[in-house]
PDB file of C-alpha atoms and ligand atoms in Angstrom:
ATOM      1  CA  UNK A   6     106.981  84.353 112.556  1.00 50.00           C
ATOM      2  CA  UNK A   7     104.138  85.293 114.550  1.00 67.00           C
ATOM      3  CA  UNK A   8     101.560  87.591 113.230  1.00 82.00           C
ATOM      4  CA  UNK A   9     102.532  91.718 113.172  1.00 90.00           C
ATOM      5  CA  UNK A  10     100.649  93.638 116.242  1.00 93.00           C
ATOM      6  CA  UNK A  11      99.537  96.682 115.127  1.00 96.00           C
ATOM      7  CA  UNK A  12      97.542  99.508 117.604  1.00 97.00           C
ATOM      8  CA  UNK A  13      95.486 101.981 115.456  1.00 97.00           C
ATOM      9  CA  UNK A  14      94.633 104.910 117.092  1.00 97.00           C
ATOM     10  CA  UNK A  15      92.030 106.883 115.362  1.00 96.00           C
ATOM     11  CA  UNK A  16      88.665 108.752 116.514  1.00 95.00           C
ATOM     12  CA  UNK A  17      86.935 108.116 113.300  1.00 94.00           C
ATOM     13  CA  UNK A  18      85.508 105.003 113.680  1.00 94.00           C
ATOM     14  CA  UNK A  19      84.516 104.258 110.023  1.00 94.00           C
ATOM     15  CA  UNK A  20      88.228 105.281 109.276  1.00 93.00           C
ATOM     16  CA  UNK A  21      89.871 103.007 111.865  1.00 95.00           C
ATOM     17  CA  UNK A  22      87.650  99.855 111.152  1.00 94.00           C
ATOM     18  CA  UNK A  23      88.876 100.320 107.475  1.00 93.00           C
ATOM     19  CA  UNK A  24      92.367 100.500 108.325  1.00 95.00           C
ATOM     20  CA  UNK A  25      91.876  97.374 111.071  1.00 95.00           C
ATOM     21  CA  UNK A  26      90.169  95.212 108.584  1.00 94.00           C
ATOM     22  CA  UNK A  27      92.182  95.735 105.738  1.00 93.00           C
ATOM     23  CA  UNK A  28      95.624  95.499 107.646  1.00 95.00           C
ATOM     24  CA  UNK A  29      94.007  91.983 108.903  1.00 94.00           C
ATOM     25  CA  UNK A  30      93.499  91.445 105.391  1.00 92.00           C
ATOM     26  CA  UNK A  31      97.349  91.608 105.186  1.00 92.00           C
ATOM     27  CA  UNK A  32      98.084  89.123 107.799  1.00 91.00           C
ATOM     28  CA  UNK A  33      98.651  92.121 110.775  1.00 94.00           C
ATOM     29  CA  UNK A  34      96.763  91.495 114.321  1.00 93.00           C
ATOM     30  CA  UNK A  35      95.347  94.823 115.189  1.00 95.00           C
ATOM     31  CA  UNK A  36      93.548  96.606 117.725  1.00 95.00           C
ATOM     32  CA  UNK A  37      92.466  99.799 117.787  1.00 96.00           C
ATOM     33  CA  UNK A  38      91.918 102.845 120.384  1.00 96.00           C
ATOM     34  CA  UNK A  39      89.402 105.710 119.479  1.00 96.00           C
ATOM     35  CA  UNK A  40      91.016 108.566 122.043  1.00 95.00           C
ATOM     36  CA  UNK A  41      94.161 109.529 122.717  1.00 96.00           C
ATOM     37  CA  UNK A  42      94.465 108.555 126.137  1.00 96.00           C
ATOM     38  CA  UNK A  43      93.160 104.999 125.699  1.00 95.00           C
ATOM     39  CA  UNK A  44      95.816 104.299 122.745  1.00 96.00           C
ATOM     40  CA  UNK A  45      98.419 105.954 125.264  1.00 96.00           C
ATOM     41  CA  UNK A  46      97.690 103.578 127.909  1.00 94.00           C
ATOM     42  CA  UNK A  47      97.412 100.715 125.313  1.00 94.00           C
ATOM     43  CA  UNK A  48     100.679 101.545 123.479  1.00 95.00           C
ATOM     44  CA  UNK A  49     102.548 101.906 126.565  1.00 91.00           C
ATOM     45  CA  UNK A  50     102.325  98.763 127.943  1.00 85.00           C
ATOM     46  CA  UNK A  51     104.360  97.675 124.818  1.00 68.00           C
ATOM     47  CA  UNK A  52     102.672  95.173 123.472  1.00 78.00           C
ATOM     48  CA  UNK A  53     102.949  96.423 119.843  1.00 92.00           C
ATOM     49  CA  UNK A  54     104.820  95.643 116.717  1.00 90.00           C
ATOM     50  CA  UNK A  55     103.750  99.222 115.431  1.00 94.00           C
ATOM     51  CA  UNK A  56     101.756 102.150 115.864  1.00 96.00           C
ATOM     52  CA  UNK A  57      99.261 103.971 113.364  1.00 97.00           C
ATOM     53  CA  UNK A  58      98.239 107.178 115.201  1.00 96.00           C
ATOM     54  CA  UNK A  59      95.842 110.394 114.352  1.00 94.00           C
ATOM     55  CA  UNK A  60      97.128 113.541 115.285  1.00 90.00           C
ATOM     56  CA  UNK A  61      93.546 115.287 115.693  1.00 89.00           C
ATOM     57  CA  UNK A  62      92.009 113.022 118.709  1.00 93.00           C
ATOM     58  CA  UNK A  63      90.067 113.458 121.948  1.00 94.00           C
ATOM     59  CA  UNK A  64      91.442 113.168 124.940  1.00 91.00           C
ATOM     60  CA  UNK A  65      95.045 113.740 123.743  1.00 92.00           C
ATOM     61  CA  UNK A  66      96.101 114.722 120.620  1.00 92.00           C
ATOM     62  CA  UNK A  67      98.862 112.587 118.538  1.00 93.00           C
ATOM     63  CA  UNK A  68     102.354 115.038 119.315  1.00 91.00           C
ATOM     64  CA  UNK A  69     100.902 114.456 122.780  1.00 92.00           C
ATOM     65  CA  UNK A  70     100.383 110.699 122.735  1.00 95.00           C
ATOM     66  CA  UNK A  71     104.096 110.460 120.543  1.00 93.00           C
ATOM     67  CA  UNK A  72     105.723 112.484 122.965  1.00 90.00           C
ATOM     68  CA  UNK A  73     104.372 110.760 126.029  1.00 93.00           C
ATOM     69  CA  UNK A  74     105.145 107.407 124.790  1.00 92.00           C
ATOM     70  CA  UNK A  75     109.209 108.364 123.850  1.00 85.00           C
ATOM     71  CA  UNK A  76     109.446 109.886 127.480  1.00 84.00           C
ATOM     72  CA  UNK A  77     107.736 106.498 128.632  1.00 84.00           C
ATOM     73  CA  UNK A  78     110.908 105.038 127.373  1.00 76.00           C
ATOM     74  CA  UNK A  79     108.187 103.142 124.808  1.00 85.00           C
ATOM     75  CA  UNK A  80     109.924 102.889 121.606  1.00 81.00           C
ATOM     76  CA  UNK A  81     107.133 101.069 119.769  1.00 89.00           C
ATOM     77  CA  UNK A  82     107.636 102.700 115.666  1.00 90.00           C
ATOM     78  CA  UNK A  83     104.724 104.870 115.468  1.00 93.00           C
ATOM     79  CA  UNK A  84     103.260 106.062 112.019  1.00 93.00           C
ATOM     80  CA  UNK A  85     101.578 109.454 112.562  1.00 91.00           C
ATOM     81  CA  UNK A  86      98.334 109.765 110.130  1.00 90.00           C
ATOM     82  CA  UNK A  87      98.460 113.679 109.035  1.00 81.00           C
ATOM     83  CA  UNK A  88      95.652 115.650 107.436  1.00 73.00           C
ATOM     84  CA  UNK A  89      96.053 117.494 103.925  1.00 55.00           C
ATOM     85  CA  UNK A  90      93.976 120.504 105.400  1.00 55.00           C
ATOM     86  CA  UNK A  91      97.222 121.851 106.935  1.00 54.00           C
ATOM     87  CA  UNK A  92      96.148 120.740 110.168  1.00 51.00           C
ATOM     88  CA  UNK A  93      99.453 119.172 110.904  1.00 53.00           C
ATOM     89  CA  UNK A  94     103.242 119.882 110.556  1.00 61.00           C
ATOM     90  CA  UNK A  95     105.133 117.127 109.323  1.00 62.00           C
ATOM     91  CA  UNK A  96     108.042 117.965 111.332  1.00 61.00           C
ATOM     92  CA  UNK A  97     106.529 117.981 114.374  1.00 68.00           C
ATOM     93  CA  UNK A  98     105.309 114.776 114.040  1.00 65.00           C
ATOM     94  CA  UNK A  99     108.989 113.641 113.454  1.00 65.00           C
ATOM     95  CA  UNK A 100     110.139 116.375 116.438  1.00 68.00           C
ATOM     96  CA  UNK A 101     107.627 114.535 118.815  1.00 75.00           C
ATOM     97  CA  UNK A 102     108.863 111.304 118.338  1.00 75.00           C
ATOM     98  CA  UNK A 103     106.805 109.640 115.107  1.00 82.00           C
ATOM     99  CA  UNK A 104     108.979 107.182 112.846  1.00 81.00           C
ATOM    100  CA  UNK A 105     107.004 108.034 109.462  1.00 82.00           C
ATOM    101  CA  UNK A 106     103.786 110.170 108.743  1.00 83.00           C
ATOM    102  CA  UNK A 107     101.542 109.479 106.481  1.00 87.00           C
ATOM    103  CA  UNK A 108      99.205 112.289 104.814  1.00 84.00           C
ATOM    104  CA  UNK A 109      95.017 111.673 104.672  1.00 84.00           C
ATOM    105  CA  UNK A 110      93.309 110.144 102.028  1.00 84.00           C
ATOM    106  CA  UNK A 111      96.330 107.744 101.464  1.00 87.00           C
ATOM    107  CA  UNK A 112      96.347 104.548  99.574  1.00 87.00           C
ATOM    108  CA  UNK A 113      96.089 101.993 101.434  1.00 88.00           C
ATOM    109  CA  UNK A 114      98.715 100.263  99.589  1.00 89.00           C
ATOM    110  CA  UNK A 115     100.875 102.744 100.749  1.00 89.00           C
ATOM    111  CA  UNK A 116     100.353 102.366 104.223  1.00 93.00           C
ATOM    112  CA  UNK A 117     100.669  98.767 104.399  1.00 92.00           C
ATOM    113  CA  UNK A 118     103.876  99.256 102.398  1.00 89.00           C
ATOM    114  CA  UNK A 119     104.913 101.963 104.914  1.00 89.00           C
ATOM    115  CA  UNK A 120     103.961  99.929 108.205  1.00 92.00           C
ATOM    116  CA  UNK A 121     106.320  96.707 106.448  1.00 88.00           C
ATOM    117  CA  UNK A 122     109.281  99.503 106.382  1.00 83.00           C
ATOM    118  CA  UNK A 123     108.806 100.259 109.904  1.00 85.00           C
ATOM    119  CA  UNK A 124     108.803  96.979 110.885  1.00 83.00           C
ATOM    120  CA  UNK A 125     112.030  95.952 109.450  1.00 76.00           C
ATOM    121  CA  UNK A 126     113.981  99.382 110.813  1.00 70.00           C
ATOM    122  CA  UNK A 127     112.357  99.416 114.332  1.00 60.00           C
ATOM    123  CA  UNK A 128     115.524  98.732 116.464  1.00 54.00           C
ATOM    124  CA  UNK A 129     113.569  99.887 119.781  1.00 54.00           C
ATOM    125  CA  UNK A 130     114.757  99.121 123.431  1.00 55.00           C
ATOM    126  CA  UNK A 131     111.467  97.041 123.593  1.00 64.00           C
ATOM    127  CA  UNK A 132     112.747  94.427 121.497  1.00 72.00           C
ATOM    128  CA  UNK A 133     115.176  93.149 124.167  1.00 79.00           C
ATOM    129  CA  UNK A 134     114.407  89.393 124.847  1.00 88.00           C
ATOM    130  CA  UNK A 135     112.290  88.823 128.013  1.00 91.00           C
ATOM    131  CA  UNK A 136     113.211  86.612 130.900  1.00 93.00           C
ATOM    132  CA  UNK A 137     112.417  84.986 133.787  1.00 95.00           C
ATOM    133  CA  UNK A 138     114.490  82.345 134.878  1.00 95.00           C
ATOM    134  CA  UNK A 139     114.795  79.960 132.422  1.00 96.00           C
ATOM    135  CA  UNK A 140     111.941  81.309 130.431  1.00 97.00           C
ATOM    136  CA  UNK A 141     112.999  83.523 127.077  1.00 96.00           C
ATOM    137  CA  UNK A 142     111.165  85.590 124.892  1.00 95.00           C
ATOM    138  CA  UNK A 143     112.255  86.463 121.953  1.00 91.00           C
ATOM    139  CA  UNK A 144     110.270  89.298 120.667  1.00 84.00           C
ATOM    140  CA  UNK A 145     112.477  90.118 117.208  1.00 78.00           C
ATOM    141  CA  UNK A 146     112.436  85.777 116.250  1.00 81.00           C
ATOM    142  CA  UNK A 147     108.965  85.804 117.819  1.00 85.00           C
ATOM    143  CA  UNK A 148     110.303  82.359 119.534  1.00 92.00           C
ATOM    144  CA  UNK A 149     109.786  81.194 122.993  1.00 96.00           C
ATOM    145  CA  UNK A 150     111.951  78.914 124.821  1.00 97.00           C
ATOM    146  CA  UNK A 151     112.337  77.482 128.517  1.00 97.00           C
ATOM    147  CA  UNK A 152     115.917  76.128 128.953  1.00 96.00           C
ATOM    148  CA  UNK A 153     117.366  74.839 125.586  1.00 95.00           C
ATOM    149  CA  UNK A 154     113.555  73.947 124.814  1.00 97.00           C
ATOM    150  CA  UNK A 155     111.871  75.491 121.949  1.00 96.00           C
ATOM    151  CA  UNK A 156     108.286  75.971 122.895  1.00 97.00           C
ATOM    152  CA  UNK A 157     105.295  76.768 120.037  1.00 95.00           C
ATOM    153  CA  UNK A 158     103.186  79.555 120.795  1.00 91.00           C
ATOM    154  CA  UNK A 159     100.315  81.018 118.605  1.00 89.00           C
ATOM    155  CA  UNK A 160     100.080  84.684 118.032  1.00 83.00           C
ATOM    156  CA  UNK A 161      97.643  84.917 120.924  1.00 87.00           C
ATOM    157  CA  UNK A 162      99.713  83.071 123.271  1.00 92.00           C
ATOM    158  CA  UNK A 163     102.720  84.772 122.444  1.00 91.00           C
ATOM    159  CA  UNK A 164     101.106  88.258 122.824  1.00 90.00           C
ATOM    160  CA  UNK A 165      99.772  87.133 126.733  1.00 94.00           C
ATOM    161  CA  UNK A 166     102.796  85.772 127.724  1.00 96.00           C
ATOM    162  CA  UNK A 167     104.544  88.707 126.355  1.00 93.00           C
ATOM    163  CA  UNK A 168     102.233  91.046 128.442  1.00 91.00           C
ATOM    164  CA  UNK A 169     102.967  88.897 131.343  1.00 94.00           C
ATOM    165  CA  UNK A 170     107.007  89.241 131.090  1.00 93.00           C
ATOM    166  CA  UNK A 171     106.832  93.010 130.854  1.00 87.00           C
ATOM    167  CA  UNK A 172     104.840  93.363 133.928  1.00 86.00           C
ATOM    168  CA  UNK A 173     106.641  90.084 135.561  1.00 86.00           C
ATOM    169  CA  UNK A 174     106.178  89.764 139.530  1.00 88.00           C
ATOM    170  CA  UNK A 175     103.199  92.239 139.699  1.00 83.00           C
ATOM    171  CA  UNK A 176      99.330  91.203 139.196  1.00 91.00           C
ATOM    172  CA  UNK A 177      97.856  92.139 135.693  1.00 92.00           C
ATOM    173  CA  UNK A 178      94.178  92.059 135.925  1.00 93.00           C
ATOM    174  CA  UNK A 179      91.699  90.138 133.417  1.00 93.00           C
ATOM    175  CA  UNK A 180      90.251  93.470 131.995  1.00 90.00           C
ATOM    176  CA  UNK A 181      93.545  94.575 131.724  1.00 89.00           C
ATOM    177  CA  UNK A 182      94.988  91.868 129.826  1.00 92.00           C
ATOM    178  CA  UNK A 183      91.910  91.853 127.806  1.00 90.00           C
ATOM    179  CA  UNK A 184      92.556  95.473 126.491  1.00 85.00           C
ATOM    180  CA  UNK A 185      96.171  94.453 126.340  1.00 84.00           C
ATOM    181  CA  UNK A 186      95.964  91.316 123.644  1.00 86.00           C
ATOM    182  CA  UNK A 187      92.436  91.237 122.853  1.00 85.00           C
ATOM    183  CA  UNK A 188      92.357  94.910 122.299  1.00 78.00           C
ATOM    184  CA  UNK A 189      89.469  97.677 123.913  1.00 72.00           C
ATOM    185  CA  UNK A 190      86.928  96.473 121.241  1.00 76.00           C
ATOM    186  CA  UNK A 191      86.739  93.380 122.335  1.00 81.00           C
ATOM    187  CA  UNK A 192      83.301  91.803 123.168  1.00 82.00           C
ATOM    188  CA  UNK A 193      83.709  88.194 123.470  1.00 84.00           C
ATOM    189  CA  UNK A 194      83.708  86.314 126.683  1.00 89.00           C
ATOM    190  CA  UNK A 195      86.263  87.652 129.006  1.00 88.00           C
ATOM    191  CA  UNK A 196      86.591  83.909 130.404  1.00 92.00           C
ATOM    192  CA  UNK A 197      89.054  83.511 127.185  1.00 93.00           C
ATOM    193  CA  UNK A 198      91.940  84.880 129.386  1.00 95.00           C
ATOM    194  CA  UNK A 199      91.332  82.074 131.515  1.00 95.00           C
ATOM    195  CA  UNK A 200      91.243  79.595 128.786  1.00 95.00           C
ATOM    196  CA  UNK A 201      94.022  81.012 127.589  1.00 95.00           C
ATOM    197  CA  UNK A 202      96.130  81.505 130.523  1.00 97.00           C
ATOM    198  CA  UNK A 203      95.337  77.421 130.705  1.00 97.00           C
ATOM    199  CA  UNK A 204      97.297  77.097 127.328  1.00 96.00           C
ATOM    200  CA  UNK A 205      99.976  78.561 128.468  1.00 97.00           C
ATOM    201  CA  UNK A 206     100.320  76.965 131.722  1.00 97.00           C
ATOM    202  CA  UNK A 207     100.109  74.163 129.558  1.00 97.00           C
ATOM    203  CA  UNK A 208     102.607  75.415 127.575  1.00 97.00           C
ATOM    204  CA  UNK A 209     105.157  77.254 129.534  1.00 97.00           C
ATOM    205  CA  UNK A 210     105.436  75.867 133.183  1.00 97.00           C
ATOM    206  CA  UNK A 211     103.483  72.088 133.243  1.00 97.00           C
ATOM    207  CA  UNK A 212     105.607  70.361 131.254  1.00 97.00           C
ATOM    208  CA  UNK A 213     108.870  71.773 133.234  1.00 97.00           C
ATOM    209  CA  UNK A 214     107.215  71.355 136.782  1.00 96.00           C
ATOM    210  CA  UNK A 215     107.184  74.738 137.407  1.00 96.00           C
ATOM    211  CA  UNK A 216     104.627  76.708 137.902  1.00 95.00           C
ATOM    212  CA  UNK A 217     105.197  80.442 137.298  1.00 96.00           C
ATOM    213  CA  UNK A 218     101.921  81.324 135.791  1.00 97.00           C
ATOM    214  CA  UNK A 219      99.891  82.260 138.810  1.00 96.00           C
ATOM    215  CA  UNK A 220      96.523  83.101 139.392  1.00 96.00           C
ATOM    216  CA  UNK A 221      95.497  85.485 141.832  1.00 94.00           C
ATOM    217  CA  UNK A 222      91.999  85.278 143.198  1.00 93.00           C
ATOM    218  CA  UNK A 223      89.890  87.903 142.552  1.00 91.00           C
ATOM    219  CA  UNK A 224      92.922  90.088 141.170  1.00 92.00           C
ATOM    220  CA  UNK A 225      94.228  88.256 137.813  1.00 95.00           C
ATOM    221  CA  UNK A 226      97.132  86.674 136.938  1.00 97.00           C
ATOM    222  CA  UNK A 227     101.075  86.943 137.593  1.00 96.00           C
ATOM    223  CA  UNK A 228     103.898  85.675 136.199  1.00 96.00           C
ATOM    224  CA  UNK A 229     106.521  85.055 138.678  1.00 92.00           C
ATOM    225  CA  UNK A 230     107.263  85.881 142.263  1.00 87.00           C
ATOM    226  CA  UNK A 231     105.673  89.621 143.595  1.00 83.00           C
ATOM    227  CA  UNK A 232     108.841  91.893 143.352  1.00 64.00           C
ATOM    228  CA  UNK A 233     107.705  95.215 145.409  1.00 60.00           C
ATOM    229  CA  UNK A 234     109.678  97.226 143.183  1.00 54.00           C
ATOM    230  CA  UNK A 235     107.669  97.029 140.272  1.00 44.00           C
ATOM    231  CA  UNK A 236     104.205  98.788 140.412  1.00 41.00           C
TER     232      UNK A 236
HETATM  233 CA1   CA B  19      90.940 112.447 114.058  1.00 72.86          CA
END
């Protein structure tokens, strides 16, 4: 099993850098969005295991964000981070959309405890396997396999090529796939898409003869042939 992606979404950036660090404590990959609209965009691409989402947030508040994301057909479990002051309504949250709320201060404990119950109940439409060809994705076994072979992926790898499969036949820029599986924080060197879009070349299409993974110059990357019909 493959590492739990988790997307926090929270404007306080003490708060969230709490939450990301301890839930990396626990063995979860996580990323995290400080306004609404940047977690929307991140969370629908669908690249998450679960949500953790503030109600009170710039840009778009969390019922908005929840909402959005059910009528983008993104079923991603999403656990809705409510405020004792009586800023929220718990059954709103669940009326917008949100799996599980979660009332602030909360134990920490509890969250991590709450975010493991998600995770075995989410039963969303994302978790379909992902194809192309002969290539599968399972995102529920966390396996990848091309044909009857069984090919090893690190978390990393598995998150890219996952990005990759949801968008197949259309370009996916480098920024964007940064955001996407390196997560909006990130300040490394960008060049690790490349490096890692080698390992999976390596990975996925060399040892097959195929060569699926493309690069596009000067746009990004693409993972089979350009279907029109896809944005
Ligand atoms: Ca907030």
């Amino acid at each position: 099993m493959s590492a739990m992606r988790v997307l926090v979404i929270e404007d306080e950036a003490a708060l969230a850098e709490g939450i990301a660090r301890g839930l990396e404590g626990e063995g979860f990959e996580v990323s995290v969005a400080h306004d609404g609209l940047d977690g929307f965009e991140l969370a629908r691409a669908g690249n998450f295991d679960l949500i953790v989402l503030d109600i009170m947030l710039p840009g778009m508040n969390g019922y908005r964000v929840c909402s959005s994301l059910r009528d983008a057909e993104v079923w991603t479990p999403i656990l809705m981070l409510t405020a004792k002051s009586g800023e929220y309504d718990e059954a709103e949250a669940l009326d917008t959309g949100a799996d599980d709320f979660l009332s602030k201060p909360f134990s920490f404990v509890v969250l991590v405890a709450r975010l493991r119950a998600l995770a075995r109940r989410r039963t969303d439409h994302n978790l379909q396997p992902l194809e192309l060809g002969d290539l599968t994705l399972d995102i529920v076994a966390r396996t990848c396999r091309r044909g009857s072979t069984e090919i090893p992926l690190s978390p990393r790898e598995f998150a890219l090529l996952e990005a990759l499969l949801r968008r197949r036949g259309h370009v996916i820029s480098k920024q964007e796939l940064l955001d996407l599986v390196w997560g909006e924080g990130f300040e490394g060197d960008p060049n690790v898409v490349e490096v890692y879009v080698g390992y999976l070349r390596r990975k996925i299409d060399r040892p097959f003869g195929m060569s699926d993974l493309e690069t596009v110059r000067g746009e990004g990357y693409r993972l089979g042939t350009p279907d029109p019909a896809l944005r």
